[in-house]
Amino acid sequence: MRVLITGAAGFLGSHLCDRLLKEGHQVVGLDNFITGKRENLAHLATNEDFKFIRHDVSNYIFVPGELDAVLHFASPASPNPNSAVGYPNLPIQTMKAGALGTHNTLGVALAHNARYLLASTSEIYGDPLEHPQTESYWGNVDPIGERSVYDEAKRFAESLTMAYHRFHDVNTAIVRIFNTYGPRIHFDDGRVVPNFITQAIRGEPLTVYGDGEQTRSFCYVDDLIEGIYRLLMSEEHFPVNIGNPAETTMNEFAAVVNKLVGNQAGVKHQEWERKPGDPQRRQPDITRARELLGFEPKVSLEDGLRHTVEFLKTQIELA
Ligand code: NAD
Ligand code: UDP
């Protein structure tokens, strides 16, 4: 296949490029570097099967040559208002990437008769009133809160994707991604995994927001990419959750990180940075992914964190 990946210079996009190239496909990566990094693609500079286009997905997209698949991953992704790459600081760009970017990439898929895969998110469930979250849950989203620029753009993107499927018969897929971590994660984007690990490496107390009893379910990047690849190769059109259902509170997660890194500084409870809107519980129900794709996450939290700690140590040295 010849595949277009938007957001290619980002954390997940760059891993997707690697995986598709490894499977023998040709990849056209597209990115405007608003939150991504050139370094994430540096190792592909001499790969003849990889081409790169610097472009903003909010503007009309032209890709010369044939395309068999389009994967739309371009979007800021961190909810942290204290990070320059957090979407609260890029609100209009975030809405444009989710809305105009989805429209433009769907147009590319239609023009090329290509399979289309949208990177959606667990955020479409908002602060969920159903637990764990199944794909049939409609969500509990504040339409005007700080997180809404991301959540509502993704909800619009899902709706537009289904419209292109139903009206134009585009062969679309939607993956709802739950919290993912691993090498190439932004070390300073303010999300909990890089925050805790960099604090632990520096011997500082980990900043637990609120009482720390809120939960997340962390998936290692290799497992996520496996699930996305399987979905791409399938014929499924309806949304599929991909993530790791192992749920942990932020207090438990902080203890795991401190133990793994050997940090004696403990934790520091502090005011929520972004309450209201910070989901209290999040855990994917992955029954559909299991049944449709034979998907099962394999990497334990400890193993995944070990790889991530190694990566973040080098980032801290470079910073
Ligand atoms: P990231 O910030 O590392 O990657 C996003 C990439 O998109 C960056 O390289 C950025 O420069 C690019 N981009 C943003 N706006 C663009 C635009 N207008 N034109 C061209 N490129 C643009 O984030 P990530 O964690 O790799 O997330 C990738 C995708 O996966 C996003 O769509 C995000 O919503 C989704 N997602 C990620 C997670 C997660 O845990 N990482 C969870 C749910 C959903
Ligand atoms: N969090 C925390 N300390 C931090 C960063 C985040 O306790 O230094 C919490 C945050 O309040 C949220 C959870 O960790 O409840 C996950 O936050 P993250 O930024 O990773 O993304 P989210 O899952 O909210 O999109």
PDB file of N, CA and C in Angstrom, residues 131-208:
ATOM      1  N   HIS A 131     -19.058   3.128  33.186  1.00  0.00           N
ATOM      2  CA  HIS A 131     -17.706   2.627  33.433  1.00  0.00           C
ATOM      3  C   HIS A 131     -17.679   1.120  33.422  1.00  0.00           C
ATOM      4  N   PRO A 132     -16.757   0.469  32.719  1.00  0.00           N
ATOM      5  CA  PRO A 132     -15.821   1.049  31.754  1.00  0.00           C
ATOM      6  C   PRO A 132     -16.574   1.569  30.524  1.00  0.00           C
ATOM      7  N   GLN A 133     -15.845   2.240  29.620  1.00  0.00           N
ATOM      8  CA  GLN A 133     -16.506   2.872  28.486  1.00  0.00           C
ATOM      9  C   GLN A 133     -16.570   1.900  27.293  1.00  0.00           C
ATOM     10  N   THR A 134     -17.807   1.638  26.859  1.00  0.00           N
ATOM     11  CA  THR A 134     -17.998   0.849  25.639  1.00  0.00           C
ATOM     12  C   THR A 134     -18.246   1.826  24.490  1.00  0.00           C
ATOM     13  N   GLU A 135     -18.103   1.332  23.266  1.00  0.00           N
ATOM     14  CA  GLU A 135     -18.284   2.203  22.091  1.00  0.00           C
ATOM     15  C   GLU A 135     -19.721   2.687  21.971  1.00  0.00           C
ATOM     16  N   SER A 136     -20.657   2.011  22.604  1.00  0.00           N
ATOM     17  CA  SER A 136     -22.063   2.424  22.479  1.00  0.00           C
ATOM     18  C   SER A 136     -22.416   3.567  23.432  1.00  0.00           C
ATOM     19  N   TYR A 137     -21.503   3.921  24.350  1.00  0.00           N
ATOM     20  CA  TYR A 137     -21.760   5.034  25.274  1.00  0.00           C
ATOM     21  C   TYR A 137     -21.588   6.366  24.529  1.00  0.00           C
ATOM     22  N   TRP A 138     -22.553   7.299  24.723  1.00  0.00           N
ATOM     23  CA  TRP A 138     -22.533   8.556  23.959  1.00  0.00           C
ATOM     24  C   TRP A 138     -21.714   9.648  24.623  1.00  0.00           C
ATOM     25  N   GLY A 139     -21.364   9.479  25.875  1.00  0.00           N
ATOM     26  CA  GLY A 139     -20.457  10.432  26.498  1.00  0.00           C
ATOM     27  C   GLY A 139     -21.118  11.506  27.333  1.00  0.00           C
ATOM     28  N   ASN A 140     -20.284  12.222  28.063  1.00  0.00           N
ATOM     29  CA  ASN A 140     -20.733  13.288  28.971  1.00  0.00           C
ATOM     30  C   ASN A 140     -19.750  14.443  28.812  1.00  0.00           C
ATOM     31  N   VAL A 141     -19.966  15.230  27.751  1.00  0.00           N
ATOM     32  CA  VAL A 141     -18.980  16.249  27.354  1.00  0.00           C
ATOM     33  C   VAL A 141     -19.541  17.656  27.545  1.00  0.00           C
ATOM     34  N   ASP A 142     -18.753  18.514  28.178  1.00  0.00           N
ATOM     35  CA  ASP A 142     -19.093  19.929  28.305  1.00  0.00           C
ATOM     36  C   ASP A 142     -18.796  20.600  26.955  1.00  0.00           C
ATOM     37  N   PRO A 143     -19.812  21.151  26.273  1.00  0.00           N
ATOM     38  CA  PRO A 143     -19.565  21.678  24.924  1.00  0.00           C
ATOM     39  C   PRO A 143     -18.808  22.999  24.886  1.00  0.00           C
ATOM     40  N   ILE A 144     -18.629  23.667  26.035  1.00  0.00           N
ATOM     41  CA  ILE A 144     -17.929  24.967  26.000  1.00  0.00           C
ATOM     42  C   ILE A 144     -16.758  25.045  26.980  1.00  0.00           C
ATOM     43  N   GLY A 145     -16.444  23.973  27.685  1.00  0.00           N
ATOM     44  CA  GLY A 145     -15.334  23.990  28.639  1.00  0.00           C
ATOM     45  C   GLY A 145     -13.987  24.037  27.928  1.00  0.00           C
ATOM     46  N   GLU A 146     -12.887  24.147  28.718  1.00  0.00           N
ATOM     47  CA  GLU A 146     -11.533  24.241  28.140  1.00  0.00           C
ATOM     48  C   GLU A 146     -11.192  23.037  27.272  1.00  0.00           C
ATOM     49  N   ARG A 147     -11.682  21.861  27.683  1.00  0.00           N
ATOM     50  CA  ARG A 147     -11.363  20.651  26.927  1.00  0.00           C
ATOM     51  C   ARG A 147     -12.217  20.512  25.671  1.00  0.00           C
ATOM     52  N   SER A 148     -13.267  21.351  25.558  1.00  0.00           N
ATOM     53  CA  SER A 148     -14.232  21.149  24.478  1.00  0.00           C
ATOM     54  C   SER A 148     -13.612  21.340  23.097  1.00  0.00           C
ATOM     55  N   VAL A 149     -12.571  22.184  23.001  1.00  0.00           N
ATOM     56  CA  VAL A 149     -11.976  22.420  21.665  1.00  0.00           C
ATOM     57  C   VAL A 149     -11.447  21.115  21.082  1.00  0.00           C
ATOM     58  N   TYR A 150     -10.980  20.258  21.956  1.00  0.00           N
ATOM     59  CA  TYR A 150     -10.468  18.950  21.533  1.00  0.00           C
ATOM     60  C   TYR A 150     -11.610  17.941  21.417  1.00  0.00           C
ATOM     61  N   ASP A 151     -12.394  17.851  22.508  1.00  0.00           N
ATOM     62  CA  ASP A 151     -13.432  16.814  22.565  1.00  0.00           C
ATOM     63  C   ASP A 151     -14.478  17.004  21.457  1.00  0.00           C
ATOM     64  N   GLU A 152     -14.931  18.237  21.307  1.00  0.00           N
ATOM     65  CA  GLU A 152     -15.997  18.465  20.322  1.00  0.00           C
ATOM     66  C   GLU A 152     -15.472  18.380  18.899  1.00  0.00           C
ATOM     67  N   ALA A 153     -14.207  18.774  18.688  1.00  0.00           N
ATOM     68  CA  ALA A 153     -13.622  18.624  17.345  1.00  0.00           C
ATOM     69  C   ALA A 153     -13.557  17.149  16.970  1.00  0.00           C
ATOM     70  N   LYS A 154     -13.178  16.308  17.944  1.00  0.00           N
ATOM     71  CA  LYS A 154     -13.099  14.868  17.660  1.00  0.00           C
ATOM     72  C   LYS A 154     -14.488  14.272  17.452  1.00  0.00           C
ATOM     73  N   ARG A 155     -15.480  14.784  18.208  1.00  0.00           N
ATOM     74  CA  ARG A 155     -16.836  14.277  18.020  1.00  0.00           C
ATOM     75  C   ARG A 155     -17.356  14.672  16.629  1.00  0.00           C
ATOM     76  N   PHE A 156     -17.072  15.920  16.226  1.00  0.00           N
ATOM     77  CA  PHE A 156     -17.426  16.366  14.877  1.00  0.00           C
ATOM     78  C   PHE A 156     -16.708  15.485  13.839  1.00  0.00           C
ATOM     79  N   ALA A 157     -15.423  15.213  14.104  1.00  0.00           N
ATOM     80  CA  ALA A 157     -14.620  14.409  13.163  1.00  0.00           C
ATOM     81  C   ALA A 157     -15.228  13.012  12.994  1.00  0.00           C
ATOM     82  N   GLU A 158     -15.676  12.425  14.082  1.00  0.00           N
ATOM     83  CA  GLU A 158     -16.303  11.090  13.981  1.00  0.00           C
ATOM     84  C   GLU A 158     -17.581  11.167  13.143  1.00  0.00           C
ATOM     85  N   SER A 159     -18.364  12.226  13.407  1.00  0.00           N
ATOM     86  CA  SER A 159     -19.630  12.378  12.698  1.00  0.00           C
ATOM     87  C   SER A 159     -19.392  12.575  11.200  1.00  0.00           C
ATOM     88  N   LEU A 160     -18.414  13.427  10.875  1.00  0.00           N
ATOM     89  CA  LEU A 160     -18.100  13.682   9.459  1.00  0.00           C
ATOM     90  C   LEU A 160     -17.584  12.403   8.783  1.00  0.00           C
ATOM     91  N   THR A 161     -16.783  11.644   9.528  1.00  0.00           N
ATOM     92  CA  THR A 161     -16.248  10.395   8.976  1.00  0.00           C
ATOM     93  C   THR A 161     -17.385   9.433   8.637  1.00  0.00           C
ATOM     94  N   MET A 162     -18.361   9.318   9.546  1.00  0.00           N
ATOM     95  CA  MET A 162     -19.510   8.439   9.266  1.00  0.00           C
ATOM     96  C   MET A 162     -20.351   8.983   8.102  1.00  0.00           C
ATOM     97  N   ALA A 163     -20.432  10.322   7.990  1.00  0.00           N
ATOM     98  CA  ALA A 163     -21.180  10.913   6.872  1.00  0.00           C
ATOM     99  C   ALA A 163     -20.508  10.566   5.534  1.00  0.00           C
ATOM    100  N   TYR A 164     -19.176  10.641   5.493  1.00  0.00           N
ATOM    101  CA  TYR A 164     -18.467  10.274   4.249  1.00  0.00           C
ATOM    102  C   TYR A 164     -18.640   8.788   3.951  1.00  0.00           C
ATOM    103  N   HIS A 165     -18.720   8.001   5.007  1.00  0.00           N
ATOM    104  CA  HIS A 165     -18.943   6.563   4.782  1.00  0.00           C
ATOM    105  C   HIS A 165     -20.348   6.339   4.229  1.00  0.00           C
ATOM    106  N   ARG A 166     -21.336   6.939   4.902  1.00  0.00           N
ATOM    107  CA  ARG A 166     -22.729   6.666   4.519  1.00  0.00           C
ATOM    108  C   ARG A 166     -23.108   7.332   3.190  1.00  0.00           C
ATOM    109  N   PHE A 167     -22.639   8.559   2.974  1.00  0.00           N
ATOM    110  CA  PHE A 167     -23.076   9.333   1.802  1.00  0.00           C
ATOM    111  C   PHE A 167     -22.180   9.095   0.588  1.00  0.00           C
ATOM    112  N   HIS A 168     -20.848   9.008   0.844  1.00  0.00           N
ATOM    113  CA  HIS A 168     -19.906   8.847  -0.281  1.00  0.00           C
ATOM    114  C   HIS A 168     -19.344   7.431  -0.378  1.00  0.00           C
ATOM    115  N   ASP A 169     -19.742   6.574   0.559  1.00  0.00           N
ATOM    116  CA  ASP A 169     -19.276   5.183   0.558  1.00  0.00           C
ATOM    117  C   ASP A 169     -17.755   5.061   0.729  1.00  0.00           C
ATOM    118  N   VAL A 170     -17.166   6.021   1.428  1.00  0.00           N
ATOM    119  CA  VAL A 170     -15.722   5.919   1.704  1.00  0.00           C
ATOM    120  C   VAL A 170     -15.522   4.798   2.741  1.00  0.00           C
ATOM    121  N   ASN A 171     -14.456   4.047   2.548  1.00  0.00           N
ATOM    122  CA  ASN A 171     -14.150   2.879   3.403  1.00  0.00           C
ATOM    123  C   ASN A 171     -13.458   3.364   4.689  1.00  0.00           C
ATOM    124  N   THR A 172     -14.261   3.861   5.622  1.00  0.00           N
ATOM    125  CA  THR A 172     -13.692   4.541   6.794  1.00  0.00           C
ATOM    126  C   THR A 172     -13.592   3.637   8.027  1.00  0.00           C
ATOM    127  N   ALA A 173     -12.698   4.050   8.937  1.00  0.00           N
ATOM    128  CA  ALA A 173     -12.548   3.400  10.245  1.00  0.00           C
ATOM    129  C   ALA A 173     -12.289   4.490  11.287  1.00  0.00           C
ATOM    130  N   ILE A 174     -12.689   4.208  12.516  1.00  0.00           N
ATOM    131  CA  ILE A 174     -12.488   5.175  13.606  1.00  0.00           C
ATOM    132  C   ILE A 174     -11.880   4.443  14.789  1.00  0.00           C
ATOM    133  N   VAL A 175     -10.691   4.880  15.231  1.00  0.00           N
ATOM    134  CA  VAL A 175     -10.114   4.295  16.441  1.00  0.00           C
ATOM    135  C   VAL A 175     -10.253   5.288  17.590  1.00  0.00           C
ATOM    136  N   ARG A 176     -10.806   4.834  18.703  1.00  0.00           N
ATOM    137  CA  ARG A 176     -10.872   5.660  19.912  1.00  0.00           C
ATOM    138  C   ARG A 176      -9.702   5.261  20.807  1.00  0.00           C
ATOM    139  N   ILE A 177      -8.705   6.133  20.824  1.00  0.00           N
ATOM    140  CA  ILE A 177      -7.443   5.835  21.503  1.00  0.00           C
ATOM    141  C   ILE A 177      -7.537   6.250  22.968  1.00  0.00           C
ATOM    142  N   PHE A 178      -7.145   5.344  23.866  1.00  0.00           N
ATOM    143  CA  PHE A 178      -7.055   5.674  25.292  1.00  0.00           C
ATOM    144  C   PHE A 178      -5.594   5.975  25.634  1.00  0.00           C
ATOM    145  N   ASN A 179      -5.389   6.650  26.774  1.00  0.00           N
ATOM    146  CA  ASN A 179      -4.052   7.136  27.183  1.00  0.00           C
ATOM    147  C   ASN A 179      -2.922   6.176  26.795  1.00  0.00           C
ATOM    148  N   THR A 180      -2.027   6.686  25.966  1.00  0.00           N
ATOM    149  CA  THR A 180      -0.913   5.875  25.468  1.00  0.00           C
ATOM    150  C   THR A 180       0.413   6.544  25.814  1.00  0.00           C
ATOM    151  N   TYR A 181       1.430   5.718  26.077  1.00  0.00           N
ATOM    152  CA  TYR A 181       2.732   6.257  26.470  1.00  0.00           C
ATOM    153  C   TYR A 181       3.818   5.395  25.841  1.00  0.00           C
ATOM    154  N   GLY A 182       5.050   5.923  25.862  1.00  0.00           N
ATOM    155  CA  GLY A 182       6.181   5.167  25.327  1.00  0.00           C
ATOM    156  C   GLY A 182       7.221   6.137  24.802  1.00  0.00           C
ATOM    157  N   PRO A 183       8.319   5.600  24.240  1.00  0.00           N
ATOM    158  CA  PRO A 183       9.344   6.453  23.661  1.00  0.00           C
ATOM    159  C   PRO A 183       8.759   7.416  22.624  1.00  0.00           C
ATOM    160  N   ARG A 184       9.311   8.597  22.560  1.00  0.00           N
ATOM    161  CA  ARG A 184       8.894   9.722  21.692  1.00  0.00           C
ATOM    162  C   ARG A 184       7.713  10.501  22.252  1.00  0.00           C
ATOM    163  N   ILE A 185       7.220  10.123  23.427  1.00  0.00           N
ATOM    164  CA  ILE A 185       6.207  10.962  24.059  1.00  0.00           C
ATOM    165  C   ILE A 185       6.883  12.305  24.364  1.00  0.00           C
ATOM    166  N   HIS A 186       6.117  13.407  24.273  1.00  0.00           N
ATOM    167  CA  HIS A 186       6.711  14.725  24.550  1.00  0.00           C
ATOM    168  C   HIS A 186       7.135  14.785  26.009  1.00  0.00           C
ATOM    169  N   PHE A 187       8.373  15.145  26.287  1.00  0.00           N
ATOM    170  CA  PHE A 187       8.778  15.105  27.682  1.00  0.00           C
ATOM    171  C   PHE A 187       8.251  16.308  28.457  1.00  0.00           C
ATOM    172  N   ASP A 188       7.806  17.346  27.765  1.00  0.00           N
ATOM    173  CA  ASP A 188       7.333  18.535  28.484  1.00  0.00           C
ATOM    174  C   ASP A 188       5.925  18.954  28.067  1.00  0.00           C
ATOM    175  N   ASP A 189       5.087  17.985  27.691  1.00  0.00           N
ATOM    176  CA  ASP A 189       3.732  18.404  27.277  1.00  0.00           C
ATOM    177  C   ASP A 189       2.746  18.400  28.435  1.00  0.00           C
ATOM    178  N   GLY A 190       3.224  18.041  29.639  1.00  0.00           N
ATOM    179  CA  GLY A 190       2.403  18.184  30.838  1.00  0.00           C
ATOM    180  C   GLY A 190       1.475  17.021  31.106  1.00  0.00           C
ATOM    181  N   ARG A 191       1.486  15.994  30.238  1.00  0.00           N
ATOM    182  CA  ARG A 191       0.646  14.832  30.529  1.00  0.00           C
ATOM    183  C   ARG A 191       1.287  14.042  31.664  1.00  0.00           C
ATOM    184  N   VAL A 192       0.475  13.229  32.322  1.00  0.00           N
ATOM    185  CA  VAL A 192       0.918  12.655  33.587  1.00  0.00           C
ATOM    186  C   VAL A 192       2.126  11.723  33.425  1.00  0.00           C
ATOM    187  N   VAL A 193       2.196  10.958  32.345  1.00  0.00           N
ATOM    188  CA  VAL A 193       3.316  10.009  32.228  1.00  0.00           C
ATOM    189  C   VAL A 193       4.657  10.741  32.132  1.00  0.00           C
ATOM    190  N   PRO A 194       4.828  11.668  31.174  1.00  0.00           N
ATOM    191  CA  PRO A 194       6.115  12.376  31.142  1.00  0.00           C
ATOM    192  C   PRO A 194       6.345  13.237  32.386  1.00  0.00           C
ATOM    193  N   ASN A 195       5.273  13.847  32.927  1.00  0.00           N
ATOM    194  CA  ASN A 195       5.447  14.656  34.143  1.00  0.00           C
ATOM    195  C   ASN A 195       6.034  13.826  35.274  1.00  0.00           C
ATOM    196  N   PHE A 196       5.384  12.718  35.596  1.00  0.00           N
ATOM    197  CA  PHE A 196       5.827  11.900  36.730  1.00  0.00           C
ATOM    198  C   PHE A 196       7.236  11.352  36.492  1.00  0.00           C
ATOM    199  N   ILE A 197       7.482  10.863  35.279  1.00  0.00           N
ATOM    200  CA  ILE A 197       8.799  10.247  35.036  1.00  0.00           C
ATOM    201  C   ILE A 197       9.909  11.294  35.105  1.00  0.00           C
ATOM    202  N   THR A 198       9.704  12.459  34.499  1.00  0.00           N
ATOM    203  CA  THR A 198      10.781  13.465  34.537  1.00  0.00           C
ATOM    204  C   THR A 198      10.982  13.975  35.965  1.00  0.00           C
ATOM    205  N   GLN A 199       9.893  14.108  36.722  1.00  0.00           N
ATOM    206  CA  GLN A 199      10.037  14.523  38.119  1.00  0.00           C
ATOM    207  C   GLN A 199      10.813  13.460  38.904  1.00  0.00           C
ATOM    208  N   ALA A 200      10.492  12.191  38.678  1.00  0.00           N
ATOM    209  CA  ALA A 200      11.170  11.107  39.404  1.00  0.00           C
ATOM    210  C   ALA A 200      12.656  11.063  39.046  1.00  0.00           C
ATOM    211  N   ILE A 201      12.962  11.226  37.748  1.00  0.00           N
ATOM    212  CA  ILE A 201      14.371  11.195  37.329  1.00  0.00           C
ATOM    213  C   ILE A 201      15.143  12.342  38.000  1.00  0.00           C
ATOM    214  N   ARG A 202      14.490  13.483  38.166  1.00  0.00           N
ATOM    215  CA  ARG A 202      15.157  14.647  38.773  1.00  0.00           C
ATOM    216  C   ARG A 202      15.144  14.585  40.305  1.00  0.00           C
ATOM    217  N   GLY A 203      14.553  13.532  40.871  1.00  0.00           N
ATOM    218  CA  GLY A 203      14.516  13.385  42.326  1.00  0.00           C
ATOM    219  C   GLY A 203      13.544  14.331  43.008  1.00  0.00           C
ATOM    220  N   GLU A 204      12.516  14.771  42.254  1.00  0.00           N
ATOM    221  CA  GLU A 204      11.517  15.694  42.818  1.00  0.00           C
ATOM    222  C   GLU A 204      10.260  14.922  43.220  1.00  0.00           C
ATOM    223  N   PRO A 205       9.427  15.493  44.136  1.00  0.00           N
ATOM    224  CA  PRO A 205       8.155  14.847  44.436  1.00  0.00           C
ATOM    225  C   PRO A 205       7.221  14.901  43.218  1.00  0.00           C
ATOM    226  N   LEU A 206       6.440  13.853  43.033  1.00  0.00           N
ATOM    227  CA  LEU A 206       5.540  13.811  41.879  1.00  0.00           C
ATOM    228  C   LEU A 206       4.282  14.628  42.172  1.00  0.00           C
ATOM    229  N   THR A 207       3.906  15.460  41.206  1.00  0.00           N
ATOM    230  CA  THR A 207       2.757  16.367  41.401  1.00  0.00           C
ATOM    231  C   THR A 207       1.452  15.637  41.118  1.00  0.00           C
ATOM    232  N   VAL A 208       0.812  15.159  42.183  1.00  0.00           N
ATOM    233  CA  VAL A 208      -0.483  14.481  42.034  1.00  0.00           C
ATOM    234  C   VAL A 208      -1.578  15.526  42.188  1.00  0.00           C
TER     235      VAL A 208
END
